[in-house]
Amino acid sequence: MPLAPCRQCAEPVDSRLAFCPHCDAPRPGLTEWRGEGYEWRTEMLWMGSPVIHVAFGNGADGRPRVARGLIAVGQRAVGGIAVGIVATGFVAIGAVSIGVFSLGIVAVAGLAAVGVNAIAPVAIGVVAVGYLAGGVAALGWKILFAATP
Ligand SMILES: [Zn+2]
């Protein structure tokens, strides 16, 4: 196996390894590593965050990138409008979404959620739990509509 000194701790490691067995540095065989995936952000800021931040893949520290912005798009997205696998925001759209307004496979919201599983004061989903709930299976104080009575 091709050996190379780890970029971070200088121990000899297999240069094909994804992580150094000694210090956990990502891709230790490379002399330079800026992460993998894709990241783009606007230079314009809104309350200290980029207006738009798009982030996929892992950063230079080997951890998944998190998109943070007024509009955030990524596997993990946090923002005013967040779109991602896991999305947290005022408006959250994702497989797992947590927000004031949420849309997702699992959607949890402070006001309204629409999803396969929706949990919110106003919930619409296959399984909906809320004050106002509508869905195939709806649990709520007021049932908007339901397939199962
Ligand atoms: Zn190392």
Coordinates of C-alpha atoms and ligand atoms in Angstrom, one line a residue:
M1 CA 0.0 0.0 0.0
P2 CA 1.3 3.5 -0.8
L3 CA 2.4 5.2 2.4
A4 CA 2.5 8.9 2.9
P5 CA 3.0 11.1 5.9
C6 CA -0.3 12.3 7.4
R7 CA -0.8 16.0 6.6
Q8 CA -1.8 16.7 10.2
C9 CA 0.2 14.4 12.5
A10 CA 3.0 13.2 10.1
E11 CA 2.5 9.5 11.0
P12 CA 2.9 7.3 7.9
V13 CA -0.5 6.3 6.6
D14 CA -2.0 4.6 3.6
S15 CA -2.6 7.5 1.3
R16 CA -5.9 6.0 0.1
L17 CA -7.5 6.2 3.6
A18 CA -10.4 8.5 4.1
F19 CA -9.4 9.3 7.6
C20 CA -6.0 9.1 9.5
P21 CA -6.1 6.2 12.0
H22 CA -3.9 8.3 14.3
C23 CA -5.5 11.7 14.4
D24 CA -8.8 11.3 12.4
A25 CA -7.7 14.0 9.8
P26 CA -9.8 13.5 6.6
R27 CA -7.8 12.3 3.6
P28 CA -4.5 12.3 5.4
G29 CA -2.4 11.4 2.4
L30 CA -3.1 14.6 0.5
T31 CA -0.9 17.6 1.2
E32 CA -3.8 20.0 0.8
W33 CA -7.5 19.3 1.6
R34 CA -10.4 21.7 1.4
G35 CA -13.1 19.2 1.7
E36 CA -15.3 17.6 -0.9
G37 CA -18.7 18.5 -2.3
Y38 CA -19.9 21.9 -3.3
E39 CA -20.3 25.2 -1.5
W40 CA -21.4 28.6 -2.7
R41 CA -22.6 31.7 -0.9
T42 CA -23.5 35.2 -1.7
E43 CA -21.1 37.9 -0.6
M44 CA -24.1 40.0 0.4
L45 CA -25.0 39.4 4.1
W46 CA -28.3 39.6 5.9
M47 CA -27.9 39.8 9.7
G48 CA -24.4 38.3 9.5
S49 CA -25.4 35.3 7.3
P50 CA -25.1 35.0 3.6
V51 CA -28.3 35.8 1.8
I52 CA -28.0 32.5 -0.1
H53 CA -25.8 29.6 1.1
V54 CA -25.6 26.4 -0.8
A55 CA -23.5 23.6 0.8
F56 CA -23.2 19.9 0.1
G57 CA -20.6 17.3 1.0
N58 CA -17.9 17.4 3.8
G59 CA -15.8 20.4 4.7
A60 CA -12.1 20.5 5.3
D61 CA -12.6 19.2 8.9
G62 CA -14.3 16.0 7.5
R63 CA -17.7 17.0 8.9
P64 CA -20.8 17.5 6.8
R65 CA -21.1 21.1 5.6
V66 CA -24.1 23.0 7.0
A67 CA -25.8 25.6 4.8
R68 CA -26.7 28.7 6.9
G69 CA -28.3 31.7 5.3
L70 CA -31.4 33.7 4.7
I71 CA -32.0 31.0 2.0
A72 CA -30.1 27.8 2.9
V73 CA -29.8 24.8 0.6
G74 CA -27.8 21.7 1.6
Q75 CA -28.0 18.3 3.2
R76 CA -28.2 20.2 6.5
A77 CA -29.8 23.5 6.1
V78 CA -30.5 26.2 8.7
G79 CA -32.0 29.5 7.6
G80 CA -35.0 31.7 7.0
I81 CA -36.0 29.4 4.1
A82 CA -34.2 26.1 4.5
V83 CA -34.2 23.4 1.9
G84 CA -32.3 20.2 2.8
I85 CA -32.3 16.5 3.9
V86 CA -32.5 18.0 7.4
A87 CA -33.9 21.5 7.2
T88 CA -34.4 23.9 10.1
G89 CA -35.8 27.4 9.4
F90 CA -38.8 29.8 9.4
V91 CA -39.9 27.9 6.3
A92 CA -38.3 24.4 6.3
I93 CA -38.5 22.0 3.4
G94 CA -36.8 18.7 3.7
A95 CA -36.9 15.0 4.4
V96 CA -36.9 16.0 8.1
S97 CA -38.1 19.6 8.4
I98 CA -38.4 21.7 11.6
G99 CA -39.7 25.2 11.3
V100 CA -42.6 27.6 11.8
F101 CA -43.9 26.4 8.4
S102 CA -42.6 22.9 7.5
L103 CA -42.9 20.6 4.5
G104 CA -41.3 17.2 4.5
I105 CA -41.5 13.5 5.1
V106 CA -41.3 14.2 8.8
A107 CA -42.5 17.8 9.2
V108 CA -42.6 19.5 12.6
A109 CA -43.7 23.1 12.8
G110 CA -44.7 25.8 15.2
L111 CA -47.6 26.8 13.0
A112 CA -48.3 24.7 10.0
A113 CA -46.8 21.4 8.7
V114 CA -47.5 19.5 5.6
G115 CA -45.9 16.1 5.1
V116 CA -46.1 12.3 5.3
N117 CA -45.9 12.7 9.0
A118 CA -47.0 16.2 10.0
I119 CA -46.9 17.5 13.6
A120 CA -48.0 21.2 14.1
P121 CA -51.0 23.3 15.3
V122 CA -52.2 23.1 11.7
A123 CA -51.1 19.7 10.3
I124 CA -51.9 18.1 7.0
G125 CA -50.4 14.8 6.1
V126 CA -50.7 11.0 5.7
V127 CA -50.4 11.0 9.5
A128 CA -51.3 14.4 10.9
V129 CA -51.2 15.4 14.5
G130 CA -52.3 18.9 15.4
Y131 CA -55.0 21.2 16.7
L132 CA -56.4 21.4 13.2
A133 CA -55.5 18.1 11.5
G134 CA -56.3 16.7 8.1
G135 CA -55.0 13.4 6.6
V136 CA -55.4 9.7 6.1
A137 CA -54.9 9.4 9.8
A138 CA -55.6 12.6 11.6
L139 CA -55.3 13.2 15.3
G140 CA -56.5 16.6 16.4
W141 CA -58.9 18.8 18.3
K142 CA -60.6 19.7 15.0
I143 CA -60.4 17.3 12.1
L144 CA -60.3 19.0 8.8
F145 CA -60.6 15.8 6.8
A146 CA -59.7 12.2 7.4
A147 CA -59.9 8.8 5.6
T148 CA -60.2 7.0 8.9
P149 CA -62.9 8.4 11.2
Ligands
ZN1 ZN -2.8 11.9 11.3

